Coordinates of C-alpha atoms and ligand atoms in Angstrom, one line a residue:
M1 CA -12.4 -19.6 -6.3
P2 CA -13.8 -16.0 -6.6
S3 CA -17.1 -16.0 -8.4
R4 CA -17.2 -12.3 -9.2
R5 CA -15.9 -11.2 -12.6
T6 CA -16.5 -7.5 -12.4
K7 CA -13.8 -5.8 -10.4
I8 CA -14.1 -3.2 -7.6
V9 CA -12.0 -0.1 -7.3
A10 CA -12.1 1.5 -3.9
T11 CA -10.8 5.0 -3.3
L12 CA -8.6 5.3 -0.1
G13 CA -8.9 8.3 2.2
P14 CA -9.2 9.2 5.9
A15 CA -11.9 6.5 6.4
S16 CA -9.7 3.8 4.9
S17 CA -6.2 4.3 6.0
S18 CA -5.8 2.1 9.1
P19 CA -4.2 -1.3 8.6
Q20 CA -7.4 -2.9 10.1
M21 CA -9.7 -1.1 7.6
L22 CA -7.4 -1.8 4.6
E23 CA -7.3 -5.5 5.5
Q24 CA -11.1 -5.6 5.8
L25 CA -11.4 -3.9 2.4
I26 CA -9.0 -6.4 0.8
L27 CA -10.8 -9.3 2.3
A28 CA -14.2 -7.9 1.2
G29 CA -13.0 -7.9 -2.4
M30 CA -11.3 -4.6 -3.2
N31 CA -9.3 -5.4 -6.4
V32 CA -7.9 -1.9 -7.0
A33 CA -7.0 0.8 -4.5
R34 CA -7.3 4.3 -5.9
L35 CA -5.1 7.0 -4.5
N36 CA -6.7 10.3 -5.2
F37 CA -3.9 12.9 -5.7
S38 CA -6.5 15.7 -5.3
H39 CA -6.4 15.1 -1.5
G40 CA -3.7 14.1 0.9
S41 CA 0.1 14.4 1.0
A42 CA 2.6 12.3 -0.9
E43 CA 3.5 10.6 2.5
D44 CA -0.2 9.7 3.0
H45 CA -0.3 8.0 -0.4
M46 CA 3.0 6.2 0.1
A47 CA 1.9 4.9 3.5
R48 CA -1.4 3.6 2.2
A49 CA 0.2 2.1 -0.9
H50 CA 2.8 0.3 1.2
L51 CA 0.1 -1.1 3.5
V52 CA -2.1 -2.3 0.7
R53 CA 0.8 -4.2 -0.9
E54 CA 1.9 -5.7 2.4
L55 CA -1.6 -6.8 3.4
A56 CA -2.6 -8.1 0.0
A57 CA 0.6 -10.2 -0.1
K58 CA -0.2 -11.5 3.4
H59 CA -3.5 -12.8 2.2
G60 CA -2.3 -14.0 -1.2
R61 CA -4.5 -11.4 -3.0
H62 CA -3.6 -9.1 -5.9
V63 CA -4.6 -5.5 -5.5
A64 CA -3.6 -3.0 -8.2
L65 CA -2.7 0.6 -7.2
L66 CA -4.2 3.3 -9.2
G67 CA -3.0 6.9 -8.8
D68 CA -5.5 9.6 -10.0
L69 CA -4.0 12.9 -11.0
Q70 CA -5.9 16.0 -9.8
G71 CA -5.9 17.7 -13.3
P72 CA -6.9 21.2 -14.1
K73 CA -10.2 21.3 -12.3
I74 CA -11.1 25.0 -12.4
R75 CA -12.2 26.3 -9.0
I76 CA -13.3 29.5 -7.5
A77 CA -11.1 31.1 -4.8
R78 CA -12.3 31.8 -1.2
F79 CA -15.0 33.9 0.4
A80 CA -14.2 36.2 3.4
S81 CA -17.2 34.5 5.1
Q82 CA -16.2 31.0 3.8
R83 CA -19.7 30.5 2.3
I84 CA -22.5 32.6 0.7
E85 CA -26.1 31.9 -0.3
L86 CA -27.2 32.8 -3.7
A87 CA -30.8 33.2 -4.8
R88 CA -32.3 33.0 -8.3
G89 CA -32.1 36.4 -10.1
D90 CA -29.0 37.6 -8.0
T91 CA -26.2 39.1 -10.0
F92 CA -22.7 37.7 -9.4
R93 CA -19.2 38.2 -10.8
F94 CA -16.1 36.0 -11.3
S95 CA -13.0 38.1 -11.3
V96 CA -9.4 37.1 -12.3
S97 CA -8.1 40.2 -10.4
H98 CA -10.2 40.1 -7.2
P99 CA -8.2 39.2 -4.0
R100 CA -8.2 35.4 -3.6
D101 CA -9.4 35.2 -0.1
A102 CA -11.9 38.0 -0.1
G103 CA -15.0 36.8 -2.0
T104 CA -18.2 38.5 -1.2
Q105 CA -21.9 38.2 -1.9
E106 CA -21.3 39.9 -5.3
V107 CA -17.9 38.7 -6.5
V108 CA -15.3 35.9 -6.1
G109 CA -11.8 35.5 -7.4
I110 CA -10.8 32.7 -9.8
D111 CA -7.4 31.2 -10.6
Y112 CA -7.9 30.6 -14.2
P113 CA -7.1 33.8 -16.2
D114 CA -8.5 32.4 -19.5
L115 CA -12.0 32.1 -18.1
V116 CA -12.9 35.5 -19.4
K117 CA -11.5 34.6 -22.9
D118 CA -13.2 31.2 -23.0
C119 CA -16.7 32.4 -22.0
K120 CA -19.2 34.5 -24.0
V121 CA -22.5 36.1 -23.2
G122 CA -25.3 33.5 -22.9
D123 CA -23.0 30.7 -21.6
E124 CA -24.2 28.7 -18.6
L125 CA -21.7 28.1 -15.8
L126 CA -22.2 25.3 -13.4
L127 CA -20.8 25.6 -9.9
D128 CA -20.3 22.8 -7.3
D129 CA -21.2 20.0 -9.8
G130 CA -24.3 21.9 -11.1
R131 CA -25.9 22.7 -7.7
V132 CA -25.7 26.4 -8.6
I133 CA -26.2 27.6 -12.2
M134 CA -25.5 31.1 -13.6
Q135 CA -25.8 32.7 -17.0
V136 CA -23.1 35.0 -18.4
E137 CA -24.6 38.4 -19.1
Q138 CA -21.4 40.5 -19.8
V139 CA -17.7 39.8 -20.3
T140 CA -15.1 42.4 -19.5
A141 CA -11.2 42.1 -19.6
T142 CA -11.1 40.8 -16.1
E143 CA -14.6 39.7 -15.1
L144 CA -17.7 37.7 -16.0
H145 CA -21.0 39.3 -15.0
C146 CA -23.6 36.7 -14.4
T147 CA -27.2 36.2 -13.3
V148 CA -28.1 33.3 -11.0
L149 CA -30.5 30.8 -12.6
V150 CA -30.4 28.2 -9.9
G151 CA -29.5 29.4 -6.4
G152 CA -28.0 27.7 -3.4
P153 CA -25.0 27.8 -1.1
L154 CA -21.6 28.4 -2.6
S155 CA -18.4 27.9 -0.5
N156 CA -14.7 28.1 -0.9
H157 CA -12.9 26.3 -3.8
K158 CA -16.0 24.9 -5.5
G159 CA -15.5 23.6 -9.0
I160 CA -16.8 25.5 -12.1
N161 CA -17.8 24.0 -15.4
R162 CA -19.3 25.4 -18.6
K163 CA -22.3 23.6 -19.9
G164 CA -21.2 22.0 -23.2
G165 CA -17.6 22.1 -22.1
G166 CA -14.8 23.9 -23.9
L167 CA -12.8 25.5 -21.1
T168 CA -9.3 25.4 -22.4
A169 CA -7.1 24.6 -19.4
P170 CA -4.3 22.2 -20.4
A171 CA -4.6 18.7 -18.9
L172 CA -1.4 18.5 -16.9
T173 CA -0.7 21.1 -14.1
D174 CA 2.6 21.5 -12.3
K175 CA 1.2 19.5 -9.4
D176 CA 0.2 16.7 -11.9
K177 CA 3.7 16.7 -13.3
A178 CA 5.1 16.3 -9.7
D179 CA 2.6 13.5 -9.0
I180 CA 3.7 11.7 -12.2
Q181 CA 7.2 11.5 -10.6
L182 CA 5.6 10.3 -7.4
A183 CA 3.6 7.6 -9.3
A184 CA 6.8 6.4 -11.0
A185 CA 8.7 6.3 -7.7
M186 CA 5.8 4.3 -6.1
E187 CA 5.7 1.9 -9.0
L188 CA 1.9 2.4 -9.4
D189 CA 0.2 0.0 -11.6
Y190 CA -2.3 2.5 -13.1
L191 CA -2.3 6.2 -13.5
A192 CA -5.5 8.1 -14.3
V193 CA -5.2 11.4 -16.3
S194 CA -7.9 13.9 -15.4
F195 CA -9.7 16.1 -18.0
P196 CA -7.7 15.0 -21.0
R197 CA -8.9 16.9 -24.1
D198 CA -7.5 14.6 -26.7
A199 CA -4.8 12.0 -27.5
A200 CA -2.0 14.6 -27.3
D201 CA -2.7 15.1 -23.5
I202 CA -2.4 11.3 -22.9
D203 CA 0.7 11.1 -25.1
Y204 CA 2.3 13.9 -23.1
A205 CA 1.5 12.2 -19.8
R206 CA 2.9 8.9 -21.1
Q207 CA 6.1 10.7 -22.2
L208 CA 6.5 12.3 -18.7
L209 CA 5.8 9.0 -17.0
K210 CA 8.3 7.2 -19.1
E211 CA 11.0 9.8 -18.5
A212 CA 10.3 9.4 -14.7
G213 CA 10.9 5.6 -15.1
G214 CA 7.2 4.6 -14.5
D215 CA 5.4 1.8 -16.4
A216 CA 1.9 2.3 -15.1
W217 CA -0.9 1.8 -17.6
L218 CA -2.6 5.1 -18.4
I219 CA -6.3 5.6 -17.9
A220 CA -8.0 8.5 -19.6
K221 CA -10.8 9.9 -17.6
I222 CA -13.7 10.8 -19.9
E223 CA -15.1 13.9 -18.3
R224 CA -15.2 16.7 -20.8
A225 CA -18.0 17.3 -23.2
E226 CA -15.5 17.6 -26.1
A227 CA -14.2 14.1 -25.4
V228 CA -17.5 12.6 -26.3
A229 CA -18.6 15.2 -28.9
D230 CA -18.1 12.7 -31.7
D231 CA -16.8 9.2 -32.3
E232 CA -13.5 10.5 -33.7
A233 CA -12.7 12.5 -30.5
L234 CA -13.7 9.6 -28.2
D235 CA -11.9 6.9 -30.1
G236 CA -8.8 9.1 -30.4
L237 CA -8.6 9.4 -26.6
I238 CA -9.4 5.7 -26.1
R239 CA -6.7 4.6 -28.6
A240 CA -4.0 6.8 -26.9
S241 CA -4.7 5.2 -23.5
D242 CA -4.5 1.7 -22.0
G243 CA -8.0 2.1 -20.5
V244 CA -10.6 4.7 -19.8
M245 CA -12.8 5.8 -16.8
V246 CA -16.4 6.9 -17.3
A247 CA -15.9 9.9 -14.9
R248 CA -19.5 10.7 -14.5
G249 CA -19.3 13.6 -12.1
D250 CA -17.9 16.3 -14.4
L251 CA -19.1 14.6 -17.5
A252 CA -22.7 14.7 -16.4
V253 CA -22.3 18.4 -15.5
E254 CA -21.0 19.3 -18.9
I255 CA -23.3 17.1 -21.1
G256 CA -26.4 17.1 -18.9
D257 CA -27.6 14.2 -16.8
A258 CA -30.1 13.0 -19.4
E259 CA -27.3 12.2 -21.9
L260 CA -25.2 10.3 -19.3
V261 CA -26.6 6.7 -19.5
G262 CA -26.4 6.6 -23.3
I263 CA -22.8 8.0 -23.3
Q264 CA -21.8 5.5 -20.6
K265 CA -22.9 2.6 -22.8
K266 CA -21.1 4.1 -25.8
I267 CA -17.8 4.7 -23.9
I268 CA -17.8 1.1 -22.5
A269 CA -18.6 -0.4 -25.9
H270 CA -16.0 1.6 -27.7
A271 CA -13.3 0.9 -25.1
R272 CA -13.9 -2.8 -25.3
T273 CA -14.0 -2.9 -29.1
L274 CA -10.7 -1.1 -29.2
N275 CA -9.2 -3.6 -26.8
K276 CA -9.0 -1.3 -23.8
L277 CA -10.2 -1.7 -20.2
V278 CA -12.9 0.5 -18.7
I279 CA -13.9 1.7 -15.2
T280 CA -17.3 3.1 -14.4
A281 CA -17.1 5.7 -11.6
T282 CA -18.8 8.3 -9.5
Q283 CA -21.8 8.2 -7.0
M284 CA -22.4 4.5 -7.6
M285 CA -23.1 4.0 -3.9
E286 CA -23.4 7.6 -2.8
S287 CA -26.0 7.1 -0.1
M288 CA -23.7 4.6 1.6
I289 CA -21.5 7.5 2.7
H290 CA -24.0 7.7 5.6
S291 CA -26.0 4.5 5.3
P292 CA -25.0 0.8 5.6
M293 CA -27.4 -0.1 2.7
P294 CA -27.5 1.1 -0.9
T295 CA -30.7 2.5 -2.4
R296 CA -32.5 0.5 -5.0
A297 CA -31.5 3.1 -7.6
E298 CA -27.8 2.5 -6.7
V299 CA -28.2 -1.3 -6.9
S300 CA -29.6 -0.7 -10.4
D301 CA -26.9 1.7 -11.4
V302 CA -24.1 -0.8 -10.4
A303 CA -26.0 -3.6 -12.1
N304 CA -26.4 -1.6 -15.3
A305 CA -22.7 -1.0 -15.5
V306 CA -22.1 -4.7 -15.0
L307 CA -24.5 -5.5 -17.8
D308 CA -22.8 -2.9 -20.0
Y309 CA -19.8 -5.1 -19.4
T310 CA -17.5 -2.6 -17.6
D311 CA -14.3 -4.1 -16.2
A312 CA -14.7 -2.4 -12.9
V313 CA -17.1 -0.3 -10.8
M314 CA -15.7 2.3 -8.5
L315 CA -16.3 3.8 -5.0
S316 CA -15.2 7.3 -4.3
A317 CA -16.2 9.1 -1.1
E318 CA -18.1 6.0 0.0
S319 CA -14.8 4.2 0.8
A320 CA -12.5 7.3 1.2
A321 CA -14.5 9.3 3.6
G322 CA -17.8 7.5 4.3
E323 CA -19.0 5.7 7.4
Y324 CA -19.4 2.3 5.8
P325 CA -16.4 1.5 3.5
V326 CA -16.5 -2.2 4.0
E327 CA -20.2 -2.5 3.6
A328 CA -19.9 -0.5 0.4
V329 CA -17.4 -3.0 -1.1
Q330 CA -19.6 -5.9 0.2
A331 CA -22.7 -4.4 -1.4
M332 CA -20.9 -3.9 -4.7
D333 CA -19.6 -7.4 -4.6
R334 CA -23.0 -9.0 -4.2
I335 CA -24.7 -6.7 -6.7
C336 CA -22.0 -7.5 -9.3
V337 CA -22.3 -11.3 -8.7
G338 CA -26.1 -11.0 -9.0
A339 CA -26.0 -9.0 -12.2
E340 CA -23.5 -11.3 -13.8
K341 CA -26.1 -14.1 -13.7
H342 CA -28.0 -12.3 -16.5
P343 CA -27.5 -14.3 -19.7
T344 CA -26.1 -11.3 -21.6
S345 CA -23.0 -11.5 -19.3
K346 CA -22.1 -14.9 -20.6
K347 CA -22.6 -14.9 -24.4
S348 CA -20.5 -13.0 -26.9
G349 CA -21.1 -12.0 -30.4
H350 CA -18.1 -9.7 -30.2
R351 CA -16.0 -9.4 -33.3
M352 CA -17.7 -12.4 -34.9
G353 CA -17.7 -10.8 -38.3
E354 CA -14.3 -9.1 -38.0
T355 CA -10.8 -9.8 -39.2
F356 CA -7.8 -9.7 -36.8
S357 CA -4.4 -8.1 -37.4
R358 CA -2.2 -9.9 -34.9
C359 CA -1.2 -13.5 -34.2
D360 CA -1.5 -13.2 -30.4
E361 CA -4.9 -11.5 -30.7
S362 CA -6.2 -14.3 -33.0
I363 CA -5.0 -16.9 -30.5
A364 CA -6.6 -15.0 -27.5
L365 CA -9.9 -14.7 -29.3
A366 CA -9.9 -18.3 -30.6
A367 CA -9.3 -19.4 -27.0
M368 CA -12.4 -17.5 -25.9
Y369 CA -14.5 -18.7 -28.8
T370 CA -13.5 -22.3 -27.9
A371 CA -14.2 -21.7 -24.1
N372 CA -17.6 -20.3 -24.9
H373 CA -18.6 -23.2 -27.2
F374 CA -17.1 -26.3 -25.5
P375 CA -18.9 -26.7 -22.2
G376 CA -16.2 -29.1 -20.8
I377 CA -13.8 -26.1 -20.6
K378 CA -13.7 -24.7 -17.0
A379 CA -10.7 -22.4 -17.2
V380 CA -8.5 -20.4 -19.6
I381 CA -4.8 -20.0 -18.7
A382 CA -2.9 -17.2 -20.4
L383 CA 0.8 -17.2 -19.9
T384 CA 1.6 -13.5 -20.0
E385 CA 4.5 -11.1 -19.6
S386 CA 2.6 -7.7 -19.7
G387 CA -1.0 -8.7 -19.2
Y388 CA -1.8 -8.1 -22.9
T389 CA -3.0 -11.6 -23.7
P390 CA -5.6 -11.7 -20.9
L391 CA -6.6 -8.2 -21.7
I392 CA -7.6 -9.3 -25.2
M393 CA -9.3 -12.4 -23.9
S394 CA -11.3 -10.5 -21.3
R395 CA -12.8 -8.2 -24.0
I396 CA -15.0 -11.3 -24.9
R397 CA -18.1 -11.9 -22.8
S398 CA -17.8 -15.3 -21.1
S399 CA -18.5 -17.1 -17.8
V400 CA -15.3 -19.1 -18.1
P401 CA -12.6 -17.7 -15.7
I402 CA -9.4 -16.5 -17.3
F403 CA -6.2 -17.0 -15.2
A404 CA -3.3 -14.6 -16.0
Y405 CA -0.1 -16.5 -15.2
S406 CA 2.8 -14.2 -14.8
P407 CA 6.0 -14.1 -12.8
H408 CA 5.9 -10.2 -12.6
R409 CA 4.4 -8.4 -9.6
G410 CA 3.2 -5.5 -11.8
T411 CA 1.5 -7.8 -14.3
Q412 CA -0.2 -9.7 -11.5
A413 CA -1.5 -6.4 -10.0
R414 CA -2.6 -4.9 -13.3
T415 CA -4.5 -7.9 -14.5
A416 CA -6.5 -7.8 -11.2
L417 CA -8.5 -5.0 -12.8
L418 CA -9.6 -6.9 -15.9
R419 CA -13.1 -8.4 -15.9
G420 CA -13.1 -12.1 -15.4
V421 CA -9.3 -12.3 -15.0
E422 CA -7.6 -13.8 -11.9
P423 CA -3.9 -13.2 -11.5
V424 CA -1.7 -16.2 -10.6
P425 CA 2.1 -15.9 -9.8
F426 CA 3.8 -18.4 -12.1
D427 CA 7.2 -18.5 -13.7
A428 CA 7.1 -20.7 -16.8
A429 CA 10.6 -19.8 -17.8
A430 CA 12.0 -21.3 -14.6
L431 CA 10.5 -24.8 -15.5
P432 CA 11.7 -27.3 -18.0
P433 CA 9.4 -26.7 -21.1
S434 CA 8.0 -30.3 -20.8
K435 CA 6.7 -29.5 -17.2
V436 CA 4.9 -26.3 -17.9
S437 CA 1.5 -27.6 -18.8
Q438 CA 1.3 -30.0 -15.9
A439 CA 2.5 -27.3 -13.4
A440 CA 0.0 -24.8 -14.8
V441 CA -2.9 -27.2 -14.5
D442 CA -1.8 -28.4 -11.0
E443 CA -1.9 -24.8 -9.9
L444 CA -5.7 -24.7 -10.8
L445 CA -6.3 -28.1 -9.1
K446 CA -4.6 -26.8 -6.0
R447 CA -6.9 -23.7 -6.0
G448 CA -10.0 -25.9 -6.5
A449 CA -10.8 -24.1 -9.8
V450 CA -10.9 -27.4 -11.8
E451 CA -11.5 -31.1 -11.2
P452 CA -10.2 -34.2 -12.9
G453 CA -12.0 -34.6 -16.2
D454 CA -12.4 -30.9 -16.8
W455 CA -10.8 -29.3 -19.8
V456 CA -8.5 -26.2 -19.6
I457 CA -7.2 -24.0 -22.4
L458 CA -3.6 -22.8 -22.2
T459 CA -2.1 -20.1 -24.4
K460 CA 1.6 -19.3 -24.7
G461 CA 4.4 -18.5 -27.2
D462 CA 7.5 -20.3 -28.4
S463 CA 9.7 -18.5 -25.9
Y464 CA 8.6 -18.1 -22.3
T465 CA 9.6 -14.4 -22.1
T466 CA 8.4 -12.6 -25.2
V467 CA 5.7 -9.8 -25.0
G468 CA 3.3 -10.3 -27.9
G469 CA 4.7 -13.7 -28.6
T470 CA 1.6 -15.8 -28.0
N471 CA 1.1 -18.2 -30.9
T472 CA -0.2 -21.4 -29.3
L473 CA -3.5 -22.6 -27.9
K474 CA -3.6 -26.0 -26.2
L475 CA -6.5 -28.0 -24.8
L476 CA -5.6 -29.9 -21.8
Q477 CA -7.7 -32.5 -19.9
V478 CA -7.2 -32.3 -16.1
G479 CA -6.1 -35.6 -14.7
G480 CA -4.3 -36.8 -17.8
Q481 CA -0.5 -37.0 -18.2
L482 CA 0.2 -33.5 -19.6
V483 CA 3.2 -32.4 -21.6
Ligands
G6P501 C1 4.6 -15.5 -21.3 C2 4.7 -16.8 -22.1 C3 5.1 -16.5 -23.5 C4 4.2 -15.5 -24.2 C5 4.1 -14.2 -23.4 C6 3.0 -13.3 -23.9 O1 5.9 -15.0 -21.2 O2 5.5 -17.7 -21.5 O3 5.2 -17.7 -24.2 O4 4.7 -15.2 -25.5 O5 3.7 -14.5 -22.0 O6 3.0 -12.1 -23.1 P1 2.0 -10.9 -23.4 O7 2.6 -9.8 -22.5 O8 2.0 -10.6 -24.8 O9 0.7 -11.3 -22.9

């Protein structure tokens, strides 16, 4: 029985495309494979997705597939010399009319015509995730004239952010719209929307996905300063999504690194309170791109996210392009397990003083309350169509494992991302109703998850096929005659 509750998202890329490597990643504990649509062709992604599903099935594992849209990352064009070196005090211009492949030491083109409208004198622009910083001195109809505050190398296509956020590019580009079609065709389990400004951006993505025939759960990447400007903006984005990602790369650039830890805690807490899942991402194991061992700071960073009660921690370049993808998953695995031993990961005061509005939610929370207060209980079984019931359960801190029993491949994969939830293929509707409890418990016995004498909670509805229909909580003692 897996002892780790926090899940691991690993980004696939050139370093993790061979069947051997994917198999090792799955066996090391990858719960979600992320396909980054910023890089690679549709064929690359389809081939990786196919292999992941095939290899996961071979080993009886459930691995969700998460597509990540590129989004409107604003980038500079190219330099004639590919790369320049800027020093503090240099003057430099961004031009919407300069030839795209002919940047010089003084000027570079940019593909975002509204940059000159969005920026004003005094703004700070951050290039290449903040490695180079410039201040806007003058704005013309086609150019921004800047002074370099922090110098360094600048090369082709580096990203550009404004400190404090507020660049107005709409969230979905033409490429993103094409990739939404691809995500639907690939039957991806999750789709992450990059740089959403507000709920309307998520609603639009949802509409396009639905029109394309997809049913992925949507993840809003929280990476613009305006998304965290106040609770209303943040909660609006969270409510419109099925989950969120603390996308710390661009977010830290826009809000400043000093604000990041507090904002991470707030995003995770708000997402969980609003019944949504949450992934913590970016540079968690950065040094493992070139080293088989994480730094102490990285160990602490992963553990901190676990203690914040994130559903999942994520690897980016570490698994996509690094030298030690398997070691990075193994390191995350052991750090999560270690951090989960802390008592705050087991006790819940969540929603103790609140009222509930739905029957299934009340049953799900009652199940977790009972699981946390009756030491004989060793497992919770949620019969589920969509994954909603185990999602609600896993918003509660607990050390009791939650088993999501579903006949649907998509639900099995999706619930693999939820903290403390283990998917189990199970078709209750195919059994006579009087045999369901026994079969459900036998499945746990078979897996070694429970022993005779243990107690198990099972939740279900009156019908065995109704989303949102959960209205029953049963306590079953293993070894007894169950009906
Ligand atoms: C399964 C059970 C039903 C229950 C449903 C809840 O189908 O057999 O009795 O109503 O799951 O599904 P949900 O998607 O709301 O978690």
